[in-house]
Short mmCIF file of C-alpha atoms and ligand atoms in Angstrom, two decimals:
data_model
loop_
_atom_site.label_atom_id
_atom_site.label_comp_id
_atom_site.label_asym_id
_atom_site.label_seq_id
_atom_site.Cartn_x
_atom_site.Cartn_y
_atom_site.Cartn_z
CA MET A 1 -5.52 -8.62 -6.22
CA TYR A 2 -2.07 -9.79 -5.77
CA PRO A 3 -0.52 -9.61 -2.27
CA VAL A 4 2.43 -7.25 -2.09
CA ILE A 5 3.01 -8.22 1.39
CA GLU A 6 1.11 -10.65 3.60
CA TRP A 7 1.55 -12.33 7.24
CA LYS A 8 0.99 -15.78 6.94
CA ASN A 9 1.27 -18.52 9.72
CA ASP A 10 3.86 -16.43 11.44
CA LYS A 11 5.86 -15.86 8.30
CA VAL A 12 5.98 -12.67 6.09
CA LEU A 13 5.34 -13.29 2.33
CA MET A 14 6.27 -10.73 -0.32
CA ILE A 15 6.10 -10.80 -4.05
CA ASP A 16 9.69 -10.40 -5.46
CA GLN A 17 9.50 -7.01 -7.20
CA ARG A 18 12.83 -7.56 -8.54
CA ILE A 19 11.92 -9.97 -11.09
CA LEU A 20 8.50 -8.60 -12.19
CA PRO A 21 7.09 -8.51 -14.75
CA LEU A 22 8.99 -11.48 -16.26
CA ARG A 23 8.06 -13.82 -13.42
CA GLU A 24 5.60 -13.56 -10.48
CA GLU A 25 7.18 -15.34 -7.35
CA PHE A 26 6.83 -15.11 -3.69
CA ILE A 27 9.43 -15.15 -0.93
CA GLU A 28 8.77 -16.43 2.47
CA HIS A 29 10.44 -14.72 5.44
CA SER A 30 10.95 -16.52 8.82
CA THR A 31 13.04 -13.90 10.71
CA TYR A 32 13.41 -10.26 10.98
CA GLU A 33 16.88 -10.42 9.34
CA GLU A 34 15.65 -11.88 6.18
CA VAL A 35 12.99 -9.15 6.17
CA ALA A 36 15.47 -6.44 6.54
CA LYS A 37 17.50 -7.99 3.73
CA SER A 38 14.40 -7.96 1.26
CA ILE A 39 13.85 -4.31 1.95
CA LYS A 40 17.32 -3.48 1.29
CA ASP A 41 17.76 -5.60 -1.74
CA MET A 42 14.32 -4.23 -3.18
CA VAL A 43 12.17 -7.32 -3.11
CA ILE A 44 9.90 -4.65 -1.59
CA ARG A 45 10.00 -1.13 -2.21
CA GLY A 46 8.15 2.09 -2.25
CA ALA A 47 7.46 4.08 1.00
CA PRO A 48 4.22 2.71 2.16
CA ALA A 49 5.13 -0.75 1.45
CA ILE A 50 8.54 -0.49 3.10
CA GLY A 51 6.75 1.03 6.28
CA VAL A 52 4.47 -2.22 6.30
CA ALA A 53 7.36 -4.33 5.76
CA ALA A 54 9.19 -2.66 8.65
CA ALA A 55 6.47 -3.20 10.98
CA MET A 56 5.88 -6.87 10.07
CA GLY A 57 9.82 -7.50 10.46
CA ILE A 58 9.79 -5.98 13.92
CA ALA A 59 6.54 -8.13 14.86
CA LEU A 60 8.23 -11.02 13.37
CA GLY A 61 11.56 -10.23 15.26
CA ILE A 62 9.72 -10.21 18.47
CA LEU A 63 7.49 -13.12 18.20
CA LYS A 64 10.55 -15.39 17.64
CA SER A 65 12.55 -13.66 20.58
CA GLY A 66 12.98 -15.06 24.14
CA ASP A 67 11.96 -13.26 26.99
CA ASN A 68 14.77 -10.55 26.91
CA VAL A 69 12.54 -8.39 24.68
CA GLU A 70 14.24 -5.26 25.59
CA GLU A 71 17.62 -6.39 24.07
CA ALA A 72 15.92 -8.12 21.18
CA PHE A 73 13.95 -5.08 20.30
CA LYS A 74 16.78 -2.89 19.96
CA LYS A 75 18.61 -5.22 17.84
CA ILE A 76 15.65 -5.48 15.47
CA VAL A 77 14.93 -1.95 15.27
CA ASP A 78 18.70 -1.05 14.38
CA THR A 79 18.62 -3.65 11.89
CA ILE A 80 15.31 -2.58 10.18
CA SER A 81 15.98 1.07 10.56
CA SER A 82 19.46 0.49 8.56
CA THR A 83 17.94 -0.81 5.43
CA ARG A 84 16.85 2.32 3.52
CA PRO A 85 17.20 5.91 4.64
CA THR A 86 15.04 8.16 2.58
CA ALA A 87 11.38 6.76 2.78
CA VAL A 88 10.23 8.13 6.11
CA ASN A 89 7.34 5.70 6.53
CA LEU A 90 9.97 3.21 7.48
CA PHE A 91 10.84 5.33 10.56
CA TRP A 92 7.31 6.25 11.21
CA ALA A 93 6.29 2.46 11.35
CA VAL A 94 9.43 1.87 13.66
CA GLU A 95 7.95 4.83 15.89
CA ARG A 96 4.62 3.11 15.94
CA MET A 97 6.06 -0.05 17.11
CA LYS A 98 8.44 1.68 19.72
CA LYS A 99 5.22 3.17 21.23
CA LEU A 100 3.45 -0.19 21.50
CA PHE A 101 6.68 -1.61 22.77
CA ALA A 102 7.03 0.66 25.72
CA MET A 103 3.19 -0.10 26.61
CA PHE A 104 3.58 -3.76 26.63
CA LYS A 105 7.36 -4.60 27.24
CA ASP A 106 6.70 -6.02 30.76
CA ASP A 107 4.31 -8.72 29.71
CA PRO A 108 6.33 -10.62 26.68
CA PRO A 109 3.47 -12.74 25.50
CA LEU A 110 1.00 -10.06 25.38
CA LEU A 111 3.78 -7.74 23.77
CA LYS A 112 4.17 -10.38 20.92
CA GLN A 113 0.44 -10.54 20.18
CA LYS A 114 -0.04 -6.70 20.17
CA MET A 115 2.92 -6.32 17.84
CA VAL A 116 1.55 -8.72 15.30
CA GLU A 117 -1.74 -7.10 15.79
CA GLU A 118 -0.27 -3.55 15.06
CA ALA A 119 1.71 -4.67 11.97
CA LEU A 120 -1.50 -6.14 10.56
CA THR A 121 -3.35 -2.93 11.34
CA ILE A 122 -0.54 -0.96 9.66
CA ASP A 123 -1.08 -3.01 6.52
CA ARG A 124 -4.90 -2.74 6.58
CA GLU A 125 -5.11 0.91 7.26
CA ASP A 126 -2.62 1.54 4.36
CA VAL A 127 -5.07 0.40 1.85
CA GLU A 128 -7.83 2.43 3.46
CA ILE A 129 -5.88 5.57 3.31
CA ASN A 130 -4.89 5.10 -0.32
CA LYS A 131 -8.40 4.70 -1.30
CA LYS A 132 -9.26 8.13 0.60
CA ILE A 133 -6.18 9.55 -1.27
CA GLY A 134 -7.50 8.28 -4.50
CA GLN A 135 -11.08 9.72 -3.81
CA ASN A 136 -9.71 12.87 -2.76
CA GLY A 137 -7.42 13.46 -5.68
CA GLN A 138 -9.38 12.16 -8.58
CA VAL A 139 -11.45 15.45 -8.60
CA LEU A 140 -8.14 17.00 -9.99
CA PHE A 141 -8.54 15.14 -13.24
CA LYS A 142 -10.79 15.30 -16.12
CA SER A 143 -12.03 12.59 -18.73
CA GLY A 144 -9.75 12.52 -21.52
CA GLN A 145 -6.68 13.55 -20.01
CA THR A 146 -3.35 11.95 -20.51
CA VAL A 147 -1.30 11.85 -17.28
CA LEU A 148 2.48 10.98 -16.88
CA THR A 149 3.80 9.37 -13.70
CA HIS A 150 7.43 8.56 -12.71
CA CYS A 151 8.71 5.19 -10.81
CA ASN A 152 5.84 3.27 -9.28
CA ALA A 153 3.61 4.55 -6.76
CA GLY A 154 1.10 2.11 -7.15
CA ALA A 155 -0.34 -1.04 -5.48
CA LEU A 156 3.16 -2.56 -5.63
CA ALA A 157 4.54 0.42 -3.63
CA THR A 158 1.81 0.19 -0.71
CA ALA A 159 -0.14 -2.20 0.90
CA GLY A 160 -2.58 -2.11 -1.85
CA TYR A 161 -4.27 0.35 -4.50
CA GLY A 162 -1.43 2.90 -4.40
CA THR A 163 -1.07 6.66 -3.89
CA ALA A 164 -0.40 8.32 -7.24
CA LEU A 165 -1.79 5.34 -9.28
CA GLY A 166 -4.66 5.06 -6.63
CA VAL A 167 -5.71 8.54 -7.73
CA ILE A 168 -5.75 7.32 -11.26
CA ARG A 169 -7.67 4.24 -10.53
CA ALA A 170 -10.23 6.29 -8.57
CA ALA A 171 -10.77 8.55 -11.41
CA VAL A 172 -11.24 5.69 -13.65
CA ALA A 173 -13.77 4.11 -11.21
CA ASN A 174 -15.49 7.41 -11.40
CA GLY A 175 -15.99 6.94 -15.00
CA LYS A 176 -13.16 9.06 -16.23
CA LYS A 177 -11.25 8.09 -19.32
CA ILE A 178 -7.50 8.51 -18.24
CA GLU A 179 -4.45 7.45 -20.28
CA VAL A 180 -1.22 6.99 -18.40
CA VAL A 181 2.25 7.69 -19.70
CA ALA A 182 4.91 5.78 -17.67
CA ASP A 183 8.43 6.92 -17.46
CA GLU A 184 10.59 3.78 -17.72
CA THR A 185 12.49 5.06 -14.38
CA ARG A 186 16.30 4.26 -14.81
CA PRO A 187 18.01 2.78 -13.37
CA TYR A 188 15.74 0.22 -11.77
CA LEU A 189 12.95 0.45 -14.26
CA GLN A 190 10.10 0.68 -11.57
CA GLY A 191 7.94 2.39 -14.40
CA ALA A 192 8.75 -0.23 -17.08
CA ARG A 193 8.65 -3.12 -14.85
CA LEU A 194 5.90 -2.18 -12.13
CA THR A 195 3.91 0.57 -13.37
CA VAL A 196 3.14 -0.72 -16.76
CA TRP A 197 2.44 -4.33 -15.19
CA GLU A 198 -0.01 -2.98 -12.74
CA LEU A 199 -1.93 -0.73 -15.05
CA GLN A 200 -2.08 -3.40 -17.69
CA ARG A 201 -3.62 -5.84 -15.16
CA ASP A 202 -6.39 -3.35 -14.46
CA ASN A 203 -7.01 -2.48 -18.24
CA ILE A 204 -6.03 1.22 -17.72
CA PRO A 205 -4.40 2.45 -20.78
CA VAL A 206 -0.78 3.00 -20.49
CA LYS A 207 2.00 3.90 -22.86
CA LEU A 208 5.78 3.45 -21.88
CA ILE A 209 8.45 6.04 -22.71
CA THR A 210 12.01 6.26 -21.74
CA ASP A 211 12.77 8.93 -19.18
CA ASN A 212 14.33 11.53 -21.81
CA MET A 213 11.15 11.37 -23.94
CA ALA A 214 9.00 13.60 -21.28
CA GLY A 215 9.88 16.84 -22.49
CA HIS A 216 9.28 16.23 -26.07
CA LEU A 217 5.86 14.93 -25.27
CA MET A 218 5.10 17.65 -23.25
CA SER A 219 6.10 20.25 -25.84
CA LYS A 220 3.76 18.51 -28.19
CA GLY A 221 0.70 18.87 -25.84
CA ILE A 222 0.44 15.29 -25.11
CA ILE A 223 0.55 15.39 -21.37
CA ASP A 224 -2.01 17.27 -19.39
CA ALA A 225 -0.89 16.54 -15.68
CA VAL A 226 1.93 14.80 -13.90
CA ILE A 227 1.35 12.89 -10.81
CA VAL A 228 3.97 11.00 -8.70
CA GLY A 229 4.19 9.64 -5.14
CA ALA A 230 6.84 10.55 -2.52
CA ASP A 231 9.28 9.31 0.13
CA ARG A 232 9.39 11.93 2.31
CA ILE A 233 7.89 15.51 2.34
CA ALA A 234 9.50 18.24 4.40
CA GLY A 235 7.43 20.90 6.34
CA ASN A 236 7.68 23.43 3.74
CA GLY A 237 6.35 20.98 0.92
CA ASP A 238 9.65 19.90 -0.49
CA VAL A 239 9.26 16.42 -2.05
CA ALA A 240 11.77 13.50 -2.09
CA ASN A 241 10.97 11.01 -4.72
CA LYS A 242 12.59 8.65 -7.18
CA ILE A 243 15.51 9.91 -8.84
CA GLY A 244 14.21 11.94 -11.86
CA THR A 245 11.12 13.38 -10.43
CA TYR A 246 12.85 16.73 -10.08
CA SER A 247 13.56 16.96 -13.73
CA VAL A 248 9.85 16.04 -14.61
CA ALA A 249 8.59 18.78 -12.18
CA ILE A 250 10.94 21.33 -14.06
CA LEU A 251 9.66 20.20 -17.59
CA ALA A 252 6.15 20.24 -16.26
CA ASP A 253 6.61 23.98 -14.90
CA TYR A 254 8.12 24.95 -18.01
CA HIS A 255 5.28 23.65 -20.07
CA ASN A 256 2.55 24.84 -17.66
CA ILE A 257 1.44 21.52 -16.81
CA PRO A 258 0.35 20.72 -13.12
CA PHE A 259 2.52 18.49 -11.06
CA TYR A 260 0.76 16.69 -8.50
CA VAL A 261 2.08 14.57 -5.41
CA ALA A 262 -0.10 11.83 -3.79
CA ALA A 263 1.05 10.63 -0.46
CA PRO A 264 -0.32 9.63 3.08
CA VAL A 265 0.31 11.78 6.05
CA SER A 266 2.97 9.48 7.29
CA THR A 267 5.12 10.60 4.48
CA ILE A 268 5.38 14.00 5.83
CA ASP A 269 8.31 14.51 8.17
CA PHE A 270 7.09 16.98 10.44
CA SER A 271 10.46 17.06 12.19
CA ILE A 272 12.38 18.83 9.28
CA GLU A 273 11.85 22.11 7.57
CA THR A 274 12.99 21.71 4.32
CA GLY A 275 14.05 19.15 1.75
CA LYS A 276 17.79 19.81 2.29
CA GLU A 277 17.66 17.84 5.38
CA ILE A 278 16.23 14.63 3.83
CA PRO A 279 18.96 11.77 3.36
CA ILE A 280 19.35 10.51 -0.12
CA GLU A 281 20.21 7.07 -0.52
CA GLU A 282 23.30 6.23 -2.66
CA ARG A 283 22.74 2.72 -4.37
CA SER A 284 25.27 0.50 -6.13
CA LYS A 285 27.41 1.49 -8.96
CA GLU A 286 26.19 -1.73 -10.86
CA GLU A 287 22.72 -0.28 -11.20
CA VAL A 288 24.30 2.33 -13.58
CA THR A 289 26.86 0.38 -15.31
CA ASN A 290 24.62 -2.59 -16.03
CA PHE A 291 21.35 -3.18 -17.62
CA MET A 292 19.38 -6.26 -16.73
CA ASN A 293 22.23 -7.83 -15.46
CA GLN A 294 24.22 -6.87 -18.82
CA ARG A 295 27.02 -4.61 -18.42
CA THR A 296 26.82 -1.43 -20.70
CA ALA A 297 29.76 0.42 -19.40
CA ARG A 298 33.28 -0.59 -18.34
CA PRO A 299 33.40 -2.19 -14.95
CA GLU A 300 36.12 0.54 -13.68
CA THR A 301 33.45 3.37 -14.74
CA GLU A 302 32.92 5.65 -11.93
CA VAL A 303 29.16 6.62 -11.39
CA TYR A 304 26.75 8.68 -9.44
CA ASN A 305 23.74 6.51 -8.20
CA PRO A 306 21.43 8.69 -5.86
CA ALA A 307 18.17 6.82 -5.79
CA PHE A 308 16.05 9.85 -5.22
CA ASP A 309 15.99 13.61 -5.48
CA VAL A 310 14.19 16.63 -4.00
CA THR A 311 11.54 18.74 -5.92
CA PRO A 312 11.20 22.23 -4.32
CA HIS A 313 7.78 22.87 -3.17
CA HIS A 314 7.40 25.84 -5.64
CA LEU A 315 7.17 23.44 -8.34
CA VAL A 316 4.27 21.30 -6.81
CA ALA A 317 0.70 22.14 -7.71
CA ALA A 318 -0.96 20.17 -5.09
CA ILE A 319 -0.14 17.54 -2.40
CA ILE A 320 -3.17 14.95 -2.16
CA THR A 321 -3.37 13.33 1.27
CA GLU A 322 -6.13 11.25 2.88
CA GLU A 323 -7.24 14.17 4.81
CA LYS A 324 -7.27 16.64 2.28
CA ILE A 325 -5.62 18.19 -0.85
CA LEU A 326 -2.98 20.82 0.14
CA TYR A 327 -2.18 23.78 -2.06
CA PRO A 328 0.91 26.21 -2.16
CA GLY A 329 1.33 27.74 1.12
CA TYR A 330 2.43 24.27 2.27
CA LYS A 331 4.31 25.33 5.42
CA ASP A 332 0.78 26.56 7.22
CA GLU A 333 -0.98 23.80 5.62
CA ILE A 334 1.42 21.20 6.93
CA GLU A 335 1.64 22.82 10.14
CA LYS A 336 -2.13 22.49 10.74
CA LEU A 337 -2.12 18.80 9.57
CA LYS A 338 0.54 18.17 12.42
CA THR A 339 -1.75 19.53 14.96
CA LEU A 340 -4.26 17.00 13.89
CA PHE A 341 -1.78 14.13 14.33
CA GLU A 342 -0.09 14.85 17.56
O1 MRU B 1 13.51 3.03 -4.70
P1 MRU B 1 11.92 2.83 -4.53
O2 MRU B 1 11.37 1.98 -5.38
O3 MRU B 1 11.46 2.44 -3.19
O4 MRU B 1 11.36 4.10 -4.81
C1 MRU B 1 10.01 4.26 -4.73
C2 MRU B 1 9.54 5.79 -5.17
O5 MRU B 1 10.18 6.70 -5.29
C3 MRU B 1 7.94 6.04 -5.00
O6 MRU B 1 7.61 6.87 -5.98
C4 MRU B 1 7.49 6.53 -3.69
O7 MRU B 1 8.13 5.62 -2.80
C5 MRU B 1 6.16 6.51 -3.44
S1 MRU B 1 5.41 4.95 -3.31
C6 MRU B 1 3.69 5.26 -3.16
#
């Protein structure tokens, strides 16, 4: 398995996801500022992976800070928190590190050790959680099915194994024959560049389509189910995920195809009631006016470039978590989960 993110000799290593699948290169980070820049620039991306990177970035920052940990911690947290606004796992990881900071801040050498340990725990736990999501979710799939996915919710978007692709991996491991159809996922091409790369390495059959082909394939009866990851899930089950997910959910609904979401409980934002409260990241205009560093529109062209959209809960057939599969009536289900995690 390729390491998505790794703590090594007090440095943070990440595979550079911007250049996959053309080249497999790793970037070494010695400071929290470098980690923050890599989150912002999408060297690492995907909600759970961003959470792990945030925790490691904070640990790295504290490890390299002097004895005035209070001042350093605030600056580190502010920098890490301002990288990407939508994936709630980042803020969840920051909160976890904040709790630890409050417990050990009066003993800086111990604090440094505890922060590194906590970041490594978050990393390790994420893989275990994904395997549970996979095992829980695979029961929804039958051998012989063709499953459409959007963006990359695989090993590369997590500490390993993946959420949506983790469910596919678990189904295959349980002896089911599954074929995947991957949306290329303009503008950043996570589907074409990352999902296809990952599945091919695991010998899971995959066919790539451009985003505008999904409806046609559904109308021809080629797609049996859709499964995607999530960046933030609201209290009522509304799901923020990669831009284009909402369109796929509407298409699936029209064609009576189940639309599943796979995500860890840390992706549920218990503090918000609906998807309207989810901040949607706007990214640079060049992602739309250019393709693979080649201009495809005049430079003065104005664009919209929201990186995520919100799929309303009524279009979601089930939300697969490590605890259980949630079915419609999400408000009550999520309320019950909340009590478990308080
Ligand atoms: O902009 P990205 O690549 O970070 O967006 C990633 C997604 O939208 C994923 O589908 C989501 O984070 C779930 S990853 C398990």
